[in-house]
Amino acid sequence: MSQYGQVQVKDNRYKFRGDFHRLEQHMPIRNADEGWKLVGVTKPRDMTYVHTYGGEAIFFESLSQGKLLATKCENPACEANGSIFQPFRIYCPDCLSKGTVIDMTDLAKKSATVHTFMVCERSGAFNMLDKPIRFINIEFENVCTILFSYLLVGEPHMGMRVVPVFKYHNPTYTILDLSWVPAGTKAESLPEGFGF
Amino acid sequence: MGSRIIIERYTKGQVRLAVLTTRHKRGQMIKFSQQQLKTPKFMRPVYLVTAGQSKYGRAIPEKRTEELCIDALTMAAELLNLTPAELKKYIHTCYYGHFADHFGDQLLGEAVIHDRLGLDPLGNVGIKSGGATGGSTLWEAAKAVASGYSDCVLAMGWERMDEVPTDEGNFLIACAADRDWESPMGQIYTGYYAVMAQKYWQVFGKAEASFRRTLAEISVKHHGYARFNPFAHGAMKITVDDVLMSPMVADPLRALDACLMSVGAACAILCDEDTAMELTENTKNKPLRIWVTAGSHTLRPADRRTMEIPLLPNETADQYKKLGKEFPGADRYPGFTGFLAARIAAYYAYRMTGVTDPTADFDVIELHDAFTISDVQTYEDIGIRPYGHGRDYVESGDCYHTNPHTGRPGKLPSNLSGGLIGCMHAVGASGIMQVFEIASHLWGRWAEVHGDEKRWKEFGREKPADWTDLQVTGAKRALSVSHAGVGSHVTATVLMDPDHLLKKDA
Ligand SMILES: [Zn+2]
C-alpha cells in the first residue's frame, strides 16, 4: 500500500517521505467512427505539490485556533495608512511596508455582512465542499476589502449579518477552515468539527 | 462643442474624476497618479494588414494545435493574395497568445508553434493574461511596431481546452484564481465571477424579470449571429424562453448565458506604414490603423478598494452623483458591479485615438461576452451607456445589425461574429478573433469571408438557407474588448480607416 507523501522542513530544507506520484499506463484513443484509427493517447498523472504559505502561514495556522487575523498599514507616510486588509496581505499594496498583524475576530463577529453571494451547483475536480456551495463575499466595518468565503448554514442574501466559524477539529490548514453562519445560529446546528 | 472642450482638457493632462456621494469608513479611497493615467502614445503609426483564423470547435481531435495555427496563418496570407511563405518573409518578430499550458500538458507551447510555423531565427515570446490573452498579444505586437523595433509582426493566439474532462477543465481554469484564497472553494472559477454577476443583477438589474429577459435576448442575438459565421461552433436559432429554460449554472445565469469552451487559432499581421502599403498593394485589404491599450485590477475581487469613477470623455462628474440613490448598493465603485480594468483600457484608448463618444464614433464592436451579464457590465465600463443603464443598449435595439424595433441599421452593432457565446472562446485566440471580425467589416469583406460556400463545406457545417450578409455598410471605425475572468486584465483595440481618423496625431 502506498503512503501519502509527507514533508517537513528541517535545517531549512524540505524533507520528503512517502509517495509523491503514481505511475499509470498510457491508453490509446481511437476513433469509433473511422475504423478505430489511432487518434492519440491518454496521459495519466498523479502528483503532489509542496507549497509554502510563507508570511501568510500565521493566518492559516490561526483559523483552527478560532482567530481571524488581518493586517493593517501603519506607515504614517502611506495614503492607505490605517487601512485594514482582509484578505490578509503581508505587505501594504500601496507603500509595500510590512502590515501589522491584527486579530479581527471580534470585529468580524460584530460587523460582518454579506456584500454579495452565489449559490453554485457545480464544482471542479478536487473540490472538497458539499454542493450546492454558498459563496459569500463579506464586508466588515473599517475594512477596505471584501473577503471571499462560504456560508456553512442557511441561505445567503445581501445585507445578511453573519459570524465566523472555524474548523477546530481535523483542520485542513486551508482557507476552508474559515466559514460563516447567520448571526444567532446555535452551536448545536454547526456541522461536526466547526465551532465559534 | 462640449466634447471639444473635454478633449482640450485631456491634452493638458488634466484628469477628471467623479465624486461618489458616500465617503466610507473603509479606509482611504485609492487614487491614481497623473503619470499612471498618462495618455499612451505610439512612436509611429501601426497598421493591421491582414488576419486569419481556423475553424473553431468544442473539440477538434483530428488536428494538432499547430495545424490550427497554420490554417489561420494561411488564411491571413490568402487575404493578401500571398502564399504563407511569401508572407513569412516579411515577419520580423512573433507574439504568441496561449493561456493555459497545463490544458495541453505542454510547457512553452509557444516554442512548439513557432517551430512548426518555421519562423526561425526570429525572436518570439509567449503572452498570457487569462481571458484577455488574445488582446494582450495584440498589445505587445502593436508596441513592437510602434517602437520601430519591427516593421512587420505576427500576433498568433490559440487554445485547446478539449484534452481533459470538464470537471478537470474547471479545476484547471480555477488555477487562475488565487490558489490559497479562492480556488479551494469549489475549484470552480465561474463561482468566483458569479458573485459579481449577482451583485450587478440585484443592484443595477434590481432582480427584475424584464432585465432577465434582456440578458436572454443577448444570448439569442449572439447564438443567432453565429449561424451566419462558418467559423463559429455555437450557432443556434433560439428564443428568449429557450434561454430562460436552459439549465441553471449560478442563479440567475443559465447555461445559455455562458460563453463556449473552444479549440482554435487566430492571427493578425501588424506593420509600419511602408510595409503595410507594400503588402496590401492590389489587394482588397486597406491597411487599417490599430491601437491597443490595457488595464488591470486585482486578481482577487476581494481586494478591490473603493475609488472615484475614472470618467470617459462622454461622461461628467455630475451624472454619477446620485448613482447610489438611483441604484441602492451602487455607492461603492467599482465594487463588484464594474470592471475597473475595462474602464481604464477604454480611458486610455479613447484619449489615445480621439474618441469622444463611443456610440457615435464607432461603427461596429466586438465585446467579451463571457456571460450575458458581463456583456451588459462592459457596455457601462466602456461608456456605451452610463453606469446602471447598460441594458438600454440592448433594449433600444442599438446593439443589433438591424434594429428590431425600427428595421433600420443598429446604431452600434456588437458581436456580429456571435461573440464568445455564439462563435467561440478559445482563450488565447478570442481577442484576435474579435479583431479579425471587426476588420472584415472595415475591409468590406465580411460577406466574402463568412459567406463562402467552400469554407462552410470544408468546416463540415451547413450554410443556413436564410444566411444573411451582416456587413456593416460603410464601417470606418471599430472597437474590440478582450477581458480576463473577474477583470484582472482588459485590453481595448481600436481600428480605424486611416482616412477617417478622429485625431491627427493619434
Ligand atoms: Zn501602506
XYZ file of C-alpha atoms and ligand atoms in Angstrom:
703
model
C 0.000 0.000 0.000
C 1.377 3.369 -0.931
C 1.956 6.020 1.679
C 0.795 9.638 1.349
C 3.689 11.935 0.617
C 4.692 13.875 3.719
C 7.023 16.835 4.021
C 8.850 18.508 6.893
C 11.176 21.428 6.965
C 14.414 20.551 8.736
C 17.636 22.550 8.593
C 15.823 24.997 6.320
C 15.209 22.322 3.685
C 12.215 20.205 2.675
C 12.465 16.561 3.773
C 10.252 14.242 1.700
C 8.809 10.893 2.849
C 6.323 8.580 1.132
C 4.940 8.512 -2.416
C 4.620 11.746 -4.355
C 3.399 10.299 -7.614
C 1.994 7.100 -9.039
C 2.840 5.505 -12.348
C -0.069 4.618 -14.635
C -0.311 3.148 -18.119
C -0.972 5.360 -21.177
C -4.019 4.192 -23.134
C -4.739 4.630 -26.859
C -7.571 6.935 -28.006
C -9.290 5.546 -31.105
C -11.964 6.910 -33.432
C -15.090 4.755 -33.223
C -16.488 6.382 -36.376
C -13.438 5.784 -38.536
C -12.413 2.150 -38.252
C -10.883 2.578 -34.776
C -7.949 4.501 -36.167
C -5.496 5.838 -33.590
C -6.141 9.471 -32.617
C -3.880 9.891 -29.579
C -3.112 8.601 -26.068
C -4.216 9.322 -22.510
C -1.569 10.653 -20.142
C -2.498 9.857 -16.552
C -0.586 11.655 -13.852
C -0.954 11.986 -10.115
C 1.380 14.405 -8.407
C 1.677 16.116 -5.031
C 2.737 19.729 -4.851
C 4.720 21.124 -1.947
C 3.574 24.634 -1.191
C 4.643 27.267 1.326
C 2.308 29.845 2.836
C 5.346 31.975 3.655
C 4.322 35.116 5.516
C 0.652 34.101 5.392
C 1.264 30.893 7.376
C 0.234 32.600 10.616
C -3.166 33.412 9.088
C -3.840 29.795 8.099
C -2.493 28.412 11.391
C -4.747 30.760 13.379
C -8.002 29.675 11.737
C -8.133 26.336 13.542
C -7.426 28.252 16.757
C -10.565 30.315 16.256
C -8.841 33.510 15.215
C -9.322 35.611 12.121
C -6.171 37.628 11.507
C -5.872 40.632 9.207
C -3.189 43.198 8.501
C -3.183 46.943 8.871
C -0.950 49.536 7.243
C 0.568 51.677 9.984
C 3.017 53.577 7.824
C 2.237 57.255 8.592
C 3.587 58.286 5.201
C 1.224 55.949 3.319
C -2.038 57.095 1.713
C -3.559 53.821 2.877
C -2.411 54.407 6.470
C -4.978 52.875 8.823
C -6.479 50.599 6.185
C -7.249 47.083 7.326
C -6.814 44.331 4.741
C -8.844 41.139 4.694
C -7.673 39.070 2.759
C -4.612 39.237 4.983
C -1.861 40.946 2.972
C 1.702 40.567 4.168
C 2.634 43.911 2.643
C 0.531 47.036 2.153
C -0.373 47.200 -1.574
C 0.391 50.924 -1.667
C 3.609 51.522 0.307
C 4.865 47.913 0.411
C 5.718 48.208 4.080
C 5.001 45.159 6.199
C 1.485 45.301 7.639
C 0.817 44.972 11.354
C -0.947 41.680 12.085
C -4.190 42.274 13.971
C -6.825 39.923 15.361
C -10.149 40.959 13.834
C -12.236 38.059 15.154
C -14.371 40.328 17.357
C -14.745 42.923 14.615
C -15.949 40.152 12.303
C -18.405 38.851 14.918
C -19.814 42.344 15.382
C -19.938 43.691 11.838
C -19.734 41.026 9.127
C -22.446 41.360 6.489
C -22.938 39.680 3.132
C -21.974 42.051 0.298
C -22.922 39.573 -2.412
C -23.309 35.822 -2.775
C -23.836 32.994 -5.217
C -25.281 29.539 -4.803
C -23.246 27.292 -7.067
C -24.480 23.868 -8.122
C -21.275 22.899 -9.897
C -17.698 22.347 -8.879
C -14.388 21.410 -10.423
C -12.310 18.283 -9.846
C -10.678 18.091 -6.374
C -13.490 20.123 -4.769
C -13.752 19.443 -1.011
C -17.000 21.324 -0.250
C -20.550 19.952 -0.198
C -22.789 21.149 -3.028
C -24.503 23.428 -3.625
C -21.741 25.766 -2.458
C -22.991 29.050 -0.973
C -20.297 31.550 -1.880
C -20.431 34.809 0.050
C -18.387 37.990 -0.014
C -18.229 39.690 3.344
C -17.940 43.343 4.283
C -16.641 44.477 7.671
C -16.712 47.852 9.344
C -13.429 49.732 8.874
C -12.062 47.112 6.485
C -11.351 48.356 2.961
C -11.738 44.989 1.216
C -14.470 42.332 0.859
C -13.483 38.801 1.918
C -14.500 35.817 -0.231
C -15.694 32.765 1.709
C -18.621 30.356 2.022
C -21.752 30.098 4.139
C -21.963 26.884 6.162
C -25.574 27.059 7.370
C -28.673 28.717 5.909
C -29.369 30.590 2.681
C -27.467 33.793 1.903
C -28.892 37.181 0.987
C -27.368 40.617 0.595
C -27.024 42.573 3.818
C -27.305 39.393 5.918
C -25.431 39.534 9.242
C -23.062 36.611 9.567
C -20.496 35.437 12.110
C -17.308 33.432 11.562
C -16.948 29.776 12.451
C -13.705 27.845 12.493
C -12.746 24.244 11.915
C -11.200 23.325 15.275
C -11.173 19.563 14.702
C -9.391 17.930 11.777
C -8.465 21.259 10.240
C -7.433 21.327 6.583
C -4.995 24.203 7.136
C -6.575 25.880 4.124
C -9.000 28.761 3.685
C -11.773 26.157 4.072
C -11.138 26.179 7.858
C -12.931 29.531 7.920
C -16.649 29.666 7.225
C -19.699 31.722 8.212
C -23.174 31.217 9.601
C -26.117 33.601 10.070
C -25.829 35.672 13.263
C -27.797 33.942 16.003
C -27.056 30.408 14.776
C -26.834 27.959 17.689
C -23.670 25.942 18.287
C -25.552 22.640 18.015
C -26.564 23.359 14.429
C -22.959 23.598 13.232
C -21.517 20.693 11.245
C -19.022 18.461 13.005
C -15.600 19.956 13.567
C -16.764 23.588 13.407
C -17.183 25.972 16.339
C -17.468 29.690 17.003
C -18.831 71.655 -28.762
C -18.874 70.332 -25.208
C -16.861 67.334 -26.223
C -14.206 69.514 -27.849
C -13.640 71.327 -24.581
C -13.213 67.976 -22.941
C -10.510 66.960 -25.418
C -8.579 70.125 -24.754
C -8.656 69.406 -21.086
C -7.250 65.955 -21.691
C -4.414 67.217 -23.785
C -3.398 69.413 -20.893
C -3.149 66.224 -18.907
C -5.947 67.036 -16.534
C -7.843 64.184 -15.049
C -11.480 64.411 -14.170
C -12.959 62.026 -11.696
C -16.499 61.711 -10.458
C -17.074 62.176 -6.770
C -19.108 59.484 -5.161
C -21.714 60.685 -2.732
C -20.790 58.396 0.113
C -17.413 58.531 1.821
C -16.830 55.258 3.521
C -15.402 54.289 6.854
C -13.478 51.665 4.968
C -10.080 53.244 4.761
C -8.891 55.715 2.176
C -10.208 55.730 -1.363
C -7.432 54.788 -3.716
C -6.171 57.306 -6.234
C -4.148 57.099 -9.404
C -1.330 59.462 -10.274
C -1.086 61.687 -13.351
C 1.835 59.558 -14.500
C -0.246 56.398 -14.245
C -3.081 57.991 -16.187
C -0.885 59.419 -18.943
C -2.396 59.029 -22.396
C -0.416 56.269 -24.133
C 1.459 57.210 -27.294
C 2.855 55.163 -30.183
C 6.117 56.453 -31.677
C 4.788 55.815 -35.190
C 1.519 54.631 -36.772
C 0.776 50.904 -36.695
C -1.373 49.155 -39.305
C -3.322 45.936 -39.362
C -2.879 44.469 -42.842
C -4.466 41.058 -42.576
C -5.791 38.444 -40.167
C -6.899 34.854 -40.292
C -8.480 32.138 -38.237
C -9.043 28.401 -38.076
C -12.331 26.641 -37.662
C -13.495 26.686 -34.028
C -14.980 23.720 -32.184
C -15.620 22.341 -28.701
C -13.183 19.586 -29.618
C -11.056 19.121 -32.717
C -9.463 15.706 -32.189
C -8.405 15.428 -35.815
C -5.949 18.328 -35.611
C -2.925 19.240 -33.508
C -2.750 22.834 -32.324
C -0.075 23.747 -34.863
C -2.341 22.579 -37.685
C -4.929 25.116 -36.499
C -2.276 27.852 -36.321
C -1.096 27.037 -39.829
C -4.728 27.230 -41.026
C -5.001 30.725 -39.510
C -1.716 31.990 -40.959
C -2.519 30.534 -44.381
C -5.845 32.361 -44.390
C -4.147 35.642 -43.422
C -1.751 35.209 -46.354
C -4.568 34.368 -48.758
C -6.438 37.571 -47.918
C -3.337 39.375 -49.256
C -3.108 37.061 -52.295
C 0.152 35.700 -50.899
C 1.414 32.244 -50.048
C 2.328 31.686 -46.384
C 5.992 31.514 -47.430
C 5.760 34.932 -49.098
C 4.093 36.486 -46.061
C 6.535 34.874 -43.636
C 9.445 36.646 -45.344
C 8.128 39.981 -44.030
C 7.670 38.924 -40.390
C 10.378 40.183 -38.031
C 9.126 39.220 -34.530
C 6.362 36.955 -33.223
C 3.919 37.289 -30.310
C 2.072 34.194 -29.167
C -1.029 34.235 -27.010
C -1.676 30.979 -25.247
C -3.213 30.991 -21.818
C -3.294 27.535 -20.302
C -0.148 25.451 -20.753
C -1.491 22.851 -18.367
C -4.540 22.139 -20.555
C -2.325 20.826 -23.305
C 0.327 19.473 -20.923
C 2.978 21.330 -22.899
C 5.036 23.994 -21.213
C 6.450 26.515 -23.695
C 3.806 25.543 -26.242
C 4.665 28.810 -27.995
C 8.042 27.381 -28.967
C 6.359 24.341 -30.485
C 4.105 26.544 -32.618
C 6.952 28.864 -33.606
C 8.968 25.870 -34.699
C 6.125 24.301 -36.697
C 5.386 27.631 -38.382
C 9.019 27.620 -39.488
C 9.765 31.105 -38.250
C 13.379 30.706 -37.139
C 15.504 32.673 -36.362
C 13.002 35.318 -35.279
C 12.638 36.474 -31.702
C 9.359 35.338 -30.200
C 7.602 35.485 -26.872
C 4.556 33.953 -25.208
C 1.935 36.180 -23.637
C -0.673 35.178 -21.108
C -3.261 37.267 -19.339
C -6.195 34.890 -18.818
C -9.215 35.596 -20.975
C -7.535 38.758 -22.263
C -4.592 36.818 -23.677
C -5.583 37.487 -27.294
C -5.903 41.210 -26.672
C -2.645 41.332 -24.719
C -0.878 39.566 -27.577
C -2.016 42.311 -29.948
C -0.924 44.887 -27.361
C 2.624 43.530 -27.385
C 2.672 43.139 -31.158
C 1.453 46.702 -31.739
C 4.089 48.154 -29.417
C 6.839 46.271 -31.239
C 5.894 48.020 -34.489
C 5.145 51.357 -32.818
C 8.596 51.466 -31.246
C 10.363 50.808 -34.524
C 11.838 47.504 -33.352
C 9.961 45.588 -36.048
C 8.317 46.613 -39.338
C 6.110 43.536 -39.539
C 4.992 41.239 -36.735
C 2.857 38.171 -36.228
C 0.318 38.028 -33.397
C -0.985 34.477 -33.120
C -3.270 33.128 -30.391
C -4.766 29.711 -29.724
C -6.203 27.489 -27.066
C -7.056 23.862 -26.756
C -9.436 23.012 -23.927
C -10.636 19.639 -25.185
C -7.905 17.425 -23.736
C -9.307 16.968 -20.214
C -12.762 16.027 -18.864
C -15.000 19.006 -17.975
C -14.543 18.801 -14.190
C -10.765 18.750 -14.565
C -11.097 21.589 -17.046
C -12.956 23.558 -14.382
C -10.188 22.736 -11.913
C -7.507 23.923 -14.343
C -9.361 27.179 -15.013
C -9.763 27.694 -11.257
C -5.955 27.563 -11.041
C -6.106 31.098 -12.480
C -7.728 32.274 -9.242
C -5.684 32.695 -6.054
C -4.584 29.169 -5.135
C -4.730 29.764 -1.378
C -7.654 32.139 -1.009
C -10.088 31.250 -3.791
C -9.553 28.009 -5.711
C -10.003 25.633 -2.724
C -13.572 26.914 -2.675
C -15.204 24.592 -5.161
C -12.387 24.731 -7.742
C -14.926 26.486 -9.944
C -13.958 29.811 -11.459
C -17.499 30.532 -12.615
C -18.463 30.818 -8.956
C -15.837 33.488 -8.268
C -17.137 35.507 -11.168
C -20.792 34.805 -10.414
C -20.793 36.640 -7.066
C -20.066 39.788 -9.072
C -22.844 38.994 -11.530
C -25.220 38.523 -8.603
C -24.337 41.959 -7.241
C -24.926 43.607 -10.610
C -28.129 41.633 -11.052
C -29.542 42.851 -7.735
C -28.165 46.396 -7.614
C -28.371 47.588 -11.226
C -30.736 44.939 -12.592
C -32.923 45.216 -9.480
C -33.560 41.482 -9.999
C -36.274 42.407 -12.472
C -37.829 39.790 -14.711
C -37.613 42.314 -17.552
C -33.837 42.590 -17.061
C -33.568 38.811 -17.019
C -35.288 38.742 -20.397
C -32.889 41.392 -21.704
C -29.977 39.165 -20.695
C -31.600 36.263 -22.513
C -32.022 38.470 -25.577
C -28.228 38.868 -25.732
C -27.820 35.103 -25.835
C -30.452 34.810 -28.582
C -28.680 37.534 -30.558
C -25.196 36.006 -30.239
C -26.209 32.417 -30.913
C -28.272 33.769 -33.814
C -25.479 35.783 -35.440
C -23.217 32.747 -35.058
C -25.494 30.975 -37.563
C -24.066 33.179 -40.319
C -20.447 32.577 -39.273
C -18.868 29.383 -40.648
C -16.031 29.560 -38.091
C -18.478 29.559 -35.138
C -19.431 26.464 -33.168
C -22.296 27.879 -31.098
C -24.822 28.564 -33.853
C -28.391 28.238 -32.547
C -31.789 29.507 -33.554
C -33.350 30.003 -30.128
C -35.821 32.197 -28.256
C -35.668 34.138 -25.012
C -37.724 31.381 -23.401
C -35.212 28.740 -24.505
C -32.517 30.673 -22.638
C -34.712 31.043 -19.563
C -35.424 27.293 -19.579
C -31.796 26.202 -20.049
C -30.103 24.524 -17.039
C -29.176 26.806 -14.150
C -25.438 27.424 -13.768
C -25.387 30.004 -10.986
C -28.625 31.879 -10.395
C -29.662 33.967 -12.357
C -27.207 32.741 -15.018
C -28.126 29.709 -17.061
C -26.218 27.508 -19.454
C -27.191 29.590 -22.490
C -25.977 32.774 -20.760
C -22.415 31.466 -20.740
C -19.656 31.552 -23.333
C -18.414 28.481 -25.157
C -15.297 26.498 -24.324
C -13.364 26.122 -27.546
C -10.423 24.950 -29.582
C -8.992 27.094 -32.362
C -6.445 29.680 -33.501
C -6.471 33.230 -34.850
C -3.727 35.548 -36.064
C -3.096 39.101 -37.207
C -0.254 40.789 -39.077
C 0.723 44.284 -37.944
C 3.077 46.575 -39.883
C 4.553 50.021 -40.169
C 3.233 52.261 -42.938
C 5.679 51.355 -45.707
C 5.359 47.619 -45.195
C 1.584 47.950 -44.896
C 1.381 49.733 -48.244
C 3.613 47.158 -49.899
C 1.751 44.137 -48.505
C -1.715 45.421 -49.368
C -0.969 46.742 -52.834
C -3.545 45.400 -55.319
C -5.438 43.577 -52.551
C -8.869 44.164 -51.055
C -7.336 44.866 -47.635
C -6.883 48.546 -46.981
C -4.291 48.958 -44.199
C -6.153 49.869 -41.001
C -4.716 51.939 -38.190
C -4.605 49.936 -34.968
C -4.138 50.958 -31.341
C -4.233 48.674 -28.327
C -4.409 49.695 -24.668
C -4.601 47.673 -21.471
C -5.833 47.994 -17.902
C -5.768 45.796 -14.826
C -7.395 45.250 -11.481
C -6.723 42.961 -8.506
C -6.692 39.240 -9.241
C -8.910 38.638 -6.202
C -12.110 40.704 -6.367
C -11.910 40.558 -2.554
C -9.023 43.055 -2.656
C -10.911 45.738 -4.602
C -10.942 49.023 -2.751
C -13.258 51.916 -3.321
C -12.342 54.774 -5.630
C -13.852 57.590 -7.608
C -15.126 56.703 -11.081
C -12.495 57.475 -13.736
C -14.541 59.391 -16.312
C -14.671 58.763 -20.043
C -14.871 61.712 -22.465
C -18.652 61.384 -22.832
C -19.297 61.460 -19.077
C -19.461 64.211 -16.466
C -18.779 64.066 -12.751
C -22.308 65.272 -12.061
C -24.018 62.386 -13.737
C -22.879 59.897 -11.093
C -23.661 61.997 -8.038
C -26.955 60.233 -7.453
C -25.881 56.768 -8.564
C -26.212 55.345 -5.050
C -29.696 56.799 -4.734
C -30.854 55.631 -8.122
C -29.430 52.161 -7.527
C -29.237 51.382 -3.799
C -25.995 49.495 -3.151
C -24.138 51.202 -6.010
C -22.259 53.651 -3.800
C -19.074 51.629 -3.866
C -17.095 51.921 -7.109
C -16.122 49.711 -8.788
C -17.306 47.350 -6.066
C -18.391 44.097 -7.618
C -20.503 45.680 -10.339
C -17.949 47.463 -12.527
C -14.699 46.333 -14.103
C -12.019 48.927 -13.448
C -9.662 47.239 -15.916
C -12.190 47.684 -18.738
C -12.861 51.270 -17.743
C -9.127 52.066 -17.729
C -8.460 50.313 -21.043
C -11.204 52.492 -22.584
C -9.931 55.555 -20.698
C -6.530 55.164 -22.350
C -7.862 54.093 -25.754
C -10.362 56.939 -26.195
C -7.827 59.588 -25.259
C -5.191 57.977 -27.446
C -7.414 57.898 -30.525
C -9.645 60.950 -30.024
C -12.855 59.060 -29.347
C -15.310 61.341 -27.553
C -18.454 59.218 -27.763
C -18.005 55.503 -28.434
C -21.556 55.021 -29.731
C -21.220 57.789 -32.294
C -17.546 57.297 -33.157
C -17.515 53.526 -33.696
C -19.468 51.673 -36.381
C -19.082 48.113 -35.099
C -17.713 46.485 -31.940
C -16.867 43.073 -30.547
C -17.119 42.669 -26.773
C -16.001 39.909 -24.444
C -19.379 38.336 -23.638
C -18.158 35.704 -21.167
C -21.696 35.848 -19.784
C -24.702 37.820 -20.937
C -24.484 39.876 -17.764
C -20.792 40.731 -18.186
C -21.630 41.940 -21.687
C -24.003 44.478 -20.084
C -21.406 45.438 -17.469
C -18.931 46.133 -20.253
C -21.355 48.485 -22.065
C -21.079 50.680 -18.977
C -17.368 50.280 -18.348
C -16.555 51.421 -21.887
C -19.117 54.229 -21.902
C -21.662 52.984 -24.441
C -24.184 53.651 -21.690
C -23.719 55.278 -18.261
C -23.257 53.062 -15.214
C -26.576 51.464 -14.335
C -28.077 51.831 -17.795
C -26.260 49.170 -19.835
C -29.446 47.235 -20.533
C -30.753 50.105 -22.645
C -28.128 49.370 -25.311
C -29.913 46.064 -25.940
C -33.453 47.212 -25.254
C -33.112 50.169 -27.634
C -32.023 47.824 -30.414
C -28.792 49.809 -30.905
C -26.644 46.676 -30.495
C -28.165 44.862 -33.470
C -27.048 44.756 -37.077
C -30.627 45.734 -37.892
C -32.603 47.345 -35.102
C -35.578 45.003 -34.498
C -37.775 47.936 -33.412
C -37.140 50.218 -36.380
C -35.909 47.913 -39.142
C -33.048 50.382 -39.682
C -29.339 49.703 -39.147
C -28.404 49.399 -35.457
C -26.567 52.436 -34.084
C -23.573 50.374 -32.947
C -23.826 46.678 -33.852
C -21.997 44.390 -31.421
C -20.729 40.820 -31.647
C -21.923 40.088 -35.160
C -19.488 37.150 -35.072
C -21.606 35.578 -32.365
C -19.018 36.590 -29.769
C -17.781 34.235 -27.091
C -21.318 32.961 -26.534
C -22.035 32.074 -30.153
C -18.736 31.931 -32.022
C -16.054 30.661 -29.647
C -13.831 31.220 -26.629
C -10.529 29.561 -27.431
C -8.962 31.826 -24.838
C -5.663 32.864 -26.439
C -7.377 33.323 -29.803
C -10.541 35.152 -28.697
C -9.145 38.691 -28.623
C -7.619 38.163 -32.071
C -10.798 36.608 -33.478
C -12.615 39.794 -32.437
C -10.142 41.921 -34.386
C -10.411 39.635 -37.407
C -14.169 40.181 -37.278
C -14.232 43.967 -36.938
C -11.518 44.277 -39.592
C -13.584 42.244 -42.050
C -16.256 44.969 -41.768
C -13.761 47.795 -42.293
C -12.310 45.975 -45.290
C -15.832 45.454 -46.669
C -15.057 41.733 -46.889
C -17.470 40.360 -44.292
C -19.737 38.603 -46.792
C -16.820 37.185 -48.786
C -15.175 35.727 -45.673
C -18.340 34.428 -43.986
C -20.469 33.543 -46.978
C -18.035 31.398 -48.975
C -19.767 28.048 -49.632
C -16.417 26.277 -49.886
C -15.473 27.314 -46.354
C -18.783 26.097 -44.903
C -18.240 22.743 -46.580
C -14.595 22.477 -45.564
C -15.611 23.023 -41.917
C -18.339 20.379 -42.199
C -21.053 22.945 -41.462
C -24.235 23.639 -43.353
C -24.727 27.186 -44.576
C -28.245 28.138 -43.459
C -30.826 28.789 -46.173
C -31.554 32.168 -44.537
C -27.858 33.130 -44.363
C -27.712 36.919 -44.074
C -24.975 39.354 -45.005
C -24.094 41.162 -41.772
C -21.628 43.582 -43.363
C -21.932 46.936 -41.588
C -22.253 49.295 -44.511
C -19.523 51.897 -44.686
C -17.854 50.888 -41.405
C -14.788 53.074 -40.759
C -14.009 52.676 -37.057
C -14.301 49.733 -34.716
C -13.501 48.600 -31.192
C -12.899 45.256 -29.543
C -12.527 44.455 -25.865
C -10.644 41.432 -24.541
C -11.235 40.609 -20.874
C -9.860 38.220 -18.262
C -12.302 36.463 -15.920
C -13.081 38.611 -12.887
C -11.473 41.582 -14.643
C -7.798 41.246 -13.788
C -6.753 42.245 -17.324
C -8.680 44.016 -20.068
C -7.486 45.373 -23.406
C -9.180 47.706 -25.864
C -8.267 47.518 -29.547
C -9.303 50.356 -31.846
C -9.251 50.029 -35.630
C -9.746 52.967 -37.979
C -9.740 53.542 -41.690
C -6.721 55.882 -41.989
C -8.843 58.305 -43.993
C -11.319 58.600 -41.121
C -9.165 59.299 -38.076
C -10.575 61.319 -35.189
C -7.296 62.847 -34.136
C -4.484 63.864 -36.462
C -1.550 62.928 -34.255
C -3.048 59.693 -32.898
Zn 0.759 51.452 3.263
